[in-house]
mmCIF file of C-alpha atoms in Angstrom:
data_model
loop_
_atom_site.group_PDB
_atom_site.id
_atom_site.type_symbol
_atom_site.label_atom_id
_atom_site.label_comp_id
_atom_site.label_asym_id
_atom_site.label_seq_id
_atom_site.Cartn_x
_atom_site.Cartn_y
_atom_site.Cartn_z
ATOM 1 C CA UNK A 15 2.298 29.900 -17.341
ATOM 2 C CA UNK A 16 1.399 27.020 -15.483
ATOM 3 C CA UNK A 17 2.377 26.675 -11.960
ATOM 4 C CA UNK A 18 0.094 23.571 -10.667
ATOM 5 C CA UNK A 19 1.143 20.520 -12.980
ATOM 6 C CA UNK A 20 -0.475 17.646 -11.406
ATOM 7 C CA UNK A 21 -3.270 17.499 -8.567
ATOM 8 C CA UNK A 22 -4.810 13.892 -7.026
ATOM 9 C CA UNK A 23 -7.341 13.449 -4.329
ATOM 10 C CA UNK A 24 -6.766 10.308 -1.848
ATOM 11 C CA UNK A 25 -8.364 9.038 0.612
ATOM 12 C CA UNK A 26 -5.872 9.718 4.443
ATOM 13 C CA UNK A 27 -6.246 6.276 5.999
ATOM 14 C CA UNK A 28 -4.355 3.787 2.892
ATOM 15 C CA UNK A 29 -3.734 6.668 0.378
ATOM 16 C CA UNK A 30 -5.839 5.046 -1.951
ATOM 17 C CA UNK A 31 -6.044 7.329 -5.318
ATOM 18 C CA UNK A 32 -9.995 8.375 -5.781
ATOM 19 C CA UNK A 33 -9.344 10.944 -8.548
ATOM 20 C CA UNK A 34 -6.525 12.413 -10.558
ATOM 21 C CA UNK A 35 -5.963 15.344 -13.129
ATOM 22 C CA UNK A 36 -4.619 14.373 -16.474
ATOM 23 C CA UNK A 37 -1.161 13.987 -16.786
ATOM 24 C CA UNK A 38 0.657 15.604 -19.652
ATOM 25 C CA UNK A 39 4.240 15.475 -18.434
ATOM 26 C CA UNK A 40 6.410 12.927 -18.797
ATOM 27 C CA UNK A 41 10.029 13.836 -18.017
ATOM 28 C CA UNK A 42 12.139 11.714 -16.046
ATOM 29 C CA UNK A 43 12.300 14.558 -13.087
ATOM 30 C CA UNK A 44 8.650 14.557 -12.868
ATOM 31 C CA UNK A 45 7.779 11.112 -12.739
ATOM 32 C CA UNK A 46 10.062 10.645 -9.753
ATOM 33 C CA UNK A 47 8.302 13.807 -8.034
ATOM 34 C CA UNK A 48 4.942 11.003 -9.014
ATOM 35 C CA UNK A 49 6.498 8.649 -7.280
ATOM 36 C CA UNK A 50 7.541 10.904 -4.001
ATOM 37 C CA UNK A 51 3.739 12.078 -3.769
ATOM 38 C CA UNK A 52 2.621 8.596 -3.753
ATOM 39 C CA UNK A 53 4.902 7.549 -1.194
ATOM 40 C CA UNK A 54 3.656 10.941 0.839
ATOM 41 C CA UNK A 55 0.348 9.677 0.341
ATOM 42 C CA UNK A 56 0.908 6.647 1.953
ATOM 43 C CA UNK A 57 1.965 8.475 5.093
ATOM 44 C CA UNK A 58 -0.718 11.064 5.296
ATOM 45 C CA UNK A 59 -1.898 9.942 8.454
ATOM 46 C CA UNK A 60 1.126 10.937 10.441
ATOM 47 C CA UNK A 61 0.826 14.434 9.641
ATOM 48 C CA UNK A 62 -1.204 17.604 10.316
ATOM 49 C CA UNK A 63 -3.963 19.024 8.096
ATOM 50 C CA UNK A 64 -1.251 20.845 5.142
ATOM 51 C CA UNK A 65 2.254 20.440 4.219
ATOM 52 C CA UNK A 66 4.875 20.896 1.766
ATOM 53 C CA UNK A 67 7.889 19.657 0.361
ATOM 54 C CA UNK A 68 10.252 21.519 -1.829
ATOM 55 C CA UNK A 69 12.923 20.955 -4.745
ATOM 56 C CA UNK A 70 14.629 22.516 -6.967
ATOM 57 C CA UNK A 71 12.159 22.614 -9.857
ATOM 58 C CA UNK A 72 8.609 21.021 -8.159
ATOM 59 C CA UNK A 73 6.942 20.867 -5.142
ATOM 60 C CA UNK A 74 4.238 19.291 -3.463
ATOM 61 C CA UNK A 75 1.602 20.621 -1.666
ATOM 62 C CA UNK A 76 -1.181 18.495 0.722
ATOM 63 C CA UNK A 77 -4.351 19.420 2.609
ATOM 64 C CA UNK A 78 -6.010 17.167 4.218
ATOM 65 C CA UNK A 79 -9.266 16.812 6.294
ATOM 66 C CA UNK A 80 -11.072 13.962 7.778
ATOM 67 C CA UNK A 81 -10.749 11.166 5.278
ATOM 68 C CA UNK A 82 -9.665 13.126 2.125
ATOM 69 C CA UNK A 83 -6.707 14.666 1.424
ATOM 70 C CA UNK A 84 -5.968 16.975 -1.871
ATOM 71 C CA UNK A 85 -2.422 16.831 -3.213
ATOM 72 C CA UNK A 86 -0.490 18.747 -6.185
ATOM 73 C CA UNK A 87 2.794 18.561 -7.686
ATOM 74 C CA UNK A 88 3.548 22.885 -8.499
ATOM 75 C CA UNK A 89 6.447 24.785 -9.868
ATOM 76 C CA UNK A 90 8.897 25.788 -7.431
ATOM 77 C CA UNK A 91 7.194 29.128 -8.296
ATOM 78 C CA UNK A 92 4.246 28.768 -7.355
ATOM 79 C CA UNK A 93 3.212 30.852 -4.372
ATOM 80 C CA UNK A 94 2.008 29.105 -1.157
ATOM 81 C CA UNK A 95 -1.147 30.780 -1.035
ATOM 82 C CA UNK A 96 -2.294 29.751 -4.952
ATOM 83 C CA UNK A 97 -1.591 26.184 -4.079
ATOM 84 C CA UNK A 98 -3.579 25.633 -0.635
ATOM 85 C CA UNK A 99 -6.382 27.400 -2.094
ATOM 86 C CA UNK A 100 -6.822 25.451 -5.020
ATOM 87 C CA UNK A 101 -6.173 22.472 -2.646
ATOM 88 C CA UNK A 102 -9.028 23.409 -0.473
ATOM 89 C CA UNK A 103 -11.336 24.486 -3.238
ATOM 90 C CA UNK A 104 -10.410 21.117 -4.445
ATOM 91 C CA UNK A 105 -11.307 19.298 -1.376
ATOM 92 C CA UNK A 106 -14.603 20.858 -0.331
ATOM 93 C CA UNK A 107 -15.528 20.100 -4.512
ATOM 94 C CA UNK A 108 -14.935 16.492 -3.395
ATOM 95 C CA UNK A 109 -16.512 16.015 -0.424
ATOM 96 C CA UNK A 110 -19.239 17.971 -1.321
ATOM 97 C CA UNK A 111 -20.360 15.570 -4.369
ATOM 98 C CA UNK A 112 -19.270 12.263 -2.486
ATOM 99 C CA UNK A 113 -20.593 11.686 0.867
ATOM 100 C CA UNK A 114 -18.098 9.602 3.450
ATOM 101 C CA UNK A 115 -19.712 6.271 2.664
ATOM 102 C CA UNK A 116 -18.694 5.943 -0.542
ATOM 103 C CA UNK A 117 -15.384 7.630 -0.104
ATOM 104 C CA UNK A 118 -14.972 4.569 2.652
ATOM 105 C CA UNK A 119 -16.087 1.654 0.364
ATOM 106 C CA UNK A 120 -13.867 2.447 -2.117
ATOM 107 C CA UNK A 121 -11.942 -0.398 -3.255
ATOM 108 C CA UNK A 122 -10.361 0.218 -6.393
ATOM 109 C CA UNK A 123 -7.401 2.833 -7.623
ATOM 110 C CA UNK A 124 -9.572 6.198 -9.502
ATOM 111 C CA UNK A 125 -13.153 4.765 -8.124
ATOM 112 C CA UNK A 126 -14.109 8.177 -8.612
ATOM 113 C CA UNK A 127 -12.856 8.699 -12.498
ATOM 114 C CA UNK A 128 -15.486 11.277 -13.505
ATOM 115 C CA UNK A 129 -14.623 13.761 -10.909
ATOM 116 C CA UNK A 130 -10.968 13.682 -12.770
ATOM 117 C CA UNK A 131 -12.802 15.845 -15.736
ATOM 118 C CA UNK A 132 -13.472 18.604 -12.315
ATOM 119 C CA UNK A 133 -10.017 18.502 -11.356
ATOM 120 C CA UNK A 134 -9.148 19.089 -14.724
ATOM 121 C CA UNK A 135 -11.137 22.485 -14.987
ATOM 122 C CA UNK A 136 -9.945 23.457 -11.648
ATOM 123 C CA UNK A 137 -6.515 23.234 -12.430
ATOM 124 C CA UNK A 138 -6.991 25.489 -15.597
ATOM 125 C CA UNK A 139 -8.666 28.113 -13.895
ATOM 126 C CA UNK A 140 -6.329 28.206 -11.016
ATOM 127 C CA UNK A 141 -3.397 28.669 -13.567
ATOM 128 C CA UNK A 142 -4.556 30.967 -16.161
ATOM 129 C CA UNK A 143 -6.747 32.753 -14.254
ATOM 130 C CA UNK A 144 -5.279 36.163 -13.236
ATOM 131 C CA UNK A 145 -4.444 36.634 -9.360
ATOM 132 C CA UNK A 146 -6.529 39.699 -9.431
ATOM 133 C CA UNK A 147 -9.786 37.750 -9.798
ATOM 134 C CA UNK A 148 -9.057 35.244 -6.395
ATOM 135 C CA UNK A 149 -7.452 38.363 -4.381
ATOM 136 C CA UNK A 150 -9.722 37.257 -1.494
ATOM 137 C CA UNK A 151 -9.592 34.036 -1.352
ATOM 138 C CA UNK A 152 -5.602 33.908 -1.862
ATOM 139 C CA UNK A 153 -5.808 36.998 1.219
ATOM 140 C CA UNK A 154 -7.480 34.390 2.969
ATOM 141 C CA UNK A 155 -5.616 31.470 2.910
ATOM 142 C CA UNK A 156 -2.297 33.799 3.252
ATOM 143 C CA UNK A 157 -3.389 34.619 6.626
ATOM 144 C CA UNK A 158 -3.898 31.426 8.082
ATOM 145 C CA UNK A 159 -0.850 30.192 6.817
ATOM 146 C CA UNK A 160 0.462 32.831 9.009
ATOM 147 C CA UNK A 161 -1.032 31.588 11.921
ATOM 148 C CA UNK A 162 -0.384 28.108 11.350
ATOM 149 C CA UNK A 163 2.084 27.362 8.883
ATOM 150 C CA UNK A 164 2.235 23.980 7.087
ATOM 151 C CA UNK A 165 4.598 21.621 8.159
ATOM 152 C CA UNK A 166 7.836 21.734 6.079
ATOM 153 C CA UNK A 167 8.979 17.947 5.034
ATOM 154 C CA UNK A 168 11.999 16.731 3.295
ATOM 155 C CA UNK A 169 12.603 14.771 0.304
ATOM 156 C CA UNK A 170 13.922 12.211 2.560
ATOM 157 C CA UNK A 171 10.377 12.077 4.036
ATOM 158 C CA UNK A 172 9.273 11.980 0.147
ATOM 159 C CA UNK A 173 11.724 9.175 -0.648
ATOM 160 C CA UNK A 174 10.804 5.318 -1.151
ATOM 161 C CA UNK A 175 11.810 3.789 2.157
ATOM 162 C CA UNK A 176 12.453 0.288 2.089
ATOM 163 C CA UNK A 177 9.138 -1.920 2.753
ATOM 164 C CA UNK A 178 7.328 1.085 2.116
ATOM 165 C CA UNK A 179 6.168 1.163 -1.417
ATOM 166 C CA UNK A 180 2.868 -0.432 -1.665
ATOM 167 C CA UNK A 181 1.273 0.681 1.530
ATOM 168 C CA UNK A 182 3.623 -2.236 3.427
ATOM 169 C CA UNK A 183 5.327 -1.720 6.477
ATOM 170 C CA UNK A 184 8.487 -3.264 7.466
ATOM 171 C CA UNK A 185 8.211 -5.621 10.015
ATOM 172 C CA UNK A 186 10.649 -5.905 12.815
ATOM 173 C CA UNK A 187 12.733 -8.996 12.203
ATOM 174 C CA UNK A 188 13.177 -11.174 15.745
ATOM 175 C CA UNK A 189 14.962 -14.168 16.441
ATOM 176 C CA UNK A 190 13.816 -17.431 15.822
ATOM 177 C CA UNK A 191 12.943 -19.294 19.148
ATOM 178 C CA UNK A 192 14.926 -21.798 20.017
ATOM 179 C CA UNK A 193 13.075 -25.170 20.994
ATOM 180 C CA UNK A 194 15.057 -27.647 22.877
ATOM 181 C CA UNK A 195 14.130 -31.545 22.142
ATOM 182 C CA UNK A 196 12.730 -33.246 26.005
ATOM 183 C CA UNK A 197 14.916 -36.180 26.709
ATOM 184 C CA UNK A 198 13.098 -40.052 25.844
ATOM 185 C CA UNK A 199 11.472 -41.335 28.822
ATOM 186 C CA UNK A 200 12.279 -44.887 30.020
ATOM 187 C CA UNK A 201 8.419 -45.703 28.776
ATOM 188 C CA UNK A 202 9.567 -44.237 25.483
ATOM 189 C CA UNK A 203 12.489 -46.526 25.006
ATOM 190 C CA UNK A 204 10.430 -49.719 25.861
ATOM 191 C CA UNK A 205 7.848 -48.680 23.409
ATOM 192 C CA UNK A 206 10.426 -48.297 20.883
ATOM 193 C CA UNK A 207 11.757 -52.012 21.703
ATOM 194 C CA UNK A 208 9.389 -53.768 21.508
ATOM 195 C CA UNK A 209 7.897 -52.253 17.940
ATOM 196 C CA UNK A 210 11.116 -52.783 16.716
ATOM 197 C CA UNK A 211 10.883 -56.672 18.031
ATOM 198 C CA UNK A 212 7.523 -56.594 16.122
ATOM 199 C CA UNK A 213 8.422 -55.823 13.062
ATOM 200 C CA UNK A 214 11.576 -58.317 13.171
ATOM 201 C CA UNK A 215 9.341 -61.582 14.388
ATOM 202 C CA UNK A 216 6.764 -60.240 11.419
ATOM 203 C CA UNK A 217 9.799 -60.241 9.158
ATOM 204 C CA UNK A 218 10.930 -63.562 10.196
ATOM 205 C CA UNK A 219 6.915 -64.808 9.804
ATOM 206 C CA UNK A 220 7.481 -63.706 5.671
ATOM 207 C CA UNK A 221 10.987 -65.146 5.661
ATOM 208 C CA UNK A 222 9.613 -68.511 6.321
ATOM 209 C CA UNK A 223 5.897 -68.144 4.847
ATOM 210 C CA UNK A 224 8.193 -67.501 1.392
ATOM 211 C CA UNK A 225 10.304 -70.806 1.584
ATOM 212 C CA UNK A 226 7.491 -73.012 2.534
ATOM 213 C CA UNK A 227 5.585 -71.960 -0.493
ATOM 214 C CA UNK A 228 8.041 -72.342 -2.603
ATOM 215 C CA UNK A 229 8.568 -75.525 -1.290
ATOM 216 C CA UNK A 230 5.167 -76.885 -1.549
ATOM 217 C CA UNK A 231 2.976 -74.426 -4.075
ATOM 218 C CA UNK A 232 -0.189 -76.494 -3.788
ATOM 219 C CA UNK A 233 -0.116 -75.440 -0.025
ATOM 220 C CA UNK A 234 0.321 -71.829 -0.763
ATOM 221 C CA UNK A 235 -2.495 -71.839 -3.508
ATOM 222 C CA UNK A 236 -4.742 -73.879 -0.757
ATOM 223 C CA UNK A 237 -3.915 -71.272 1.927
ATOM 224 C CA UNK A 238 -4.890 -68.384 -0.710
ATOM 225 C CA UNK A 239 -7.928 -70.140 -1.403
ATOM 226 C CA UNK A 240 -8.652 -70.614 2.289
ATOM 227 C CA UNK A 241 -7.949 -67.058 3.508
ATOM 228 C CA UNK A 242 -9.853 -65.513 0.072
#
């Protein structure tokens, strides 16, 4: 039976997607667990190395190290133990075939598509593969989750907070300043006299300019001429 449904690895500081397993499920209940784990993803960075958050049917699992971080959508079944290890196994396959460089300069969503063939093949061997045959390595990784158990997280902390989706913070909203107009200096208000007397004697100027050539056209076609 399978017990690890989905598995991703991202990269901690953005949660930028690098590589993904394919998806065969597409019930309404597990798309929204989708969407929780890329909200979690987004938020890597304010939490320790592994975690978990549980429901009534899924969970997910993370582990991350450095700038990569392994996560997996399981059955509610699914022991701890299975899932970190694969989760580890998964993340020292990564880093081990992509050096930090690269893993930094990605720019794109699934930059690293042909590793999603490895995830693939890890995720079928970690669920039809009897317990039996990774005894020591599940022994392992049952111990230090002993000594230092993952944190525990909510849904709420899985949940799409608002001006979250997307990788965007929300930005604290302040008040608009309030700017205050500087009272008109005596200088100001003869300025503005005497441009205002400007433009009437100008006015006045093409008042009279108008009658006199209509008046006497040969003058205005002589003063054309003149000025031309």
């Amino acid at each position: 039976m399978s017990m690890i449904f989905f598995a991703c690895v991202v990269r901690v500081r953005d949660g930028l997607p690098l590589s993904a397993s394919t998806d065969f499920y597409h019930t309404q209940d597990f798309l929204e667990w989708k969407r929780r784990l890329k909200t979690l993803g987004l938020r890597l960075a304010q939490y320790p190395g592994r975690g978990s958050a549980g429901g009534r049917d899924f969970s997910i699992h993370f582990s991350s190290f450095g700038d990569v971080a392994c996560m997996a959508i399981c059955s509610c079944q699914c022991p701890a133990a299975m899932a970190f290890c694969f989760l580890e196994t998964l993340w020292w396959e990564f880093t081990a075939s992509y050096d930090t460089t690269c893993i930094g300069l990605a720019s794109r969503p699934y930059a690293f598509l042909e590793f999603d063939s490895i995830i693939q093949k890890m995720k079928w061997h970690f669920n039809y593969v009897s317990s039996s045959q990774m005894e020591s390595s599940l022994e392992k990784i049952h111990e230090e989750l002993k000594l230092q158990p993952p944190v525990v997280l909510t849904l709420e902390d899985t949940d799409v907070a608002n001006g979250v989706m997307n990788g965007h913070t929300p930005m604290p909203l302040e008040p608009a300043p309030n700017f205050r107009m500087e009272p008109v200096t005596a200088l100001g208000i003869l300025s503005l006299i005497l441009n205002i007397m400007c433009a009437a004697l100008n006015l006045i100027r093409g008042v009279h300019l108008a009658e006199h050539s209509l008046q006497d056209p040969g003058s205005w076609f002589c003063w054309l001429a003149h000025t031309s």
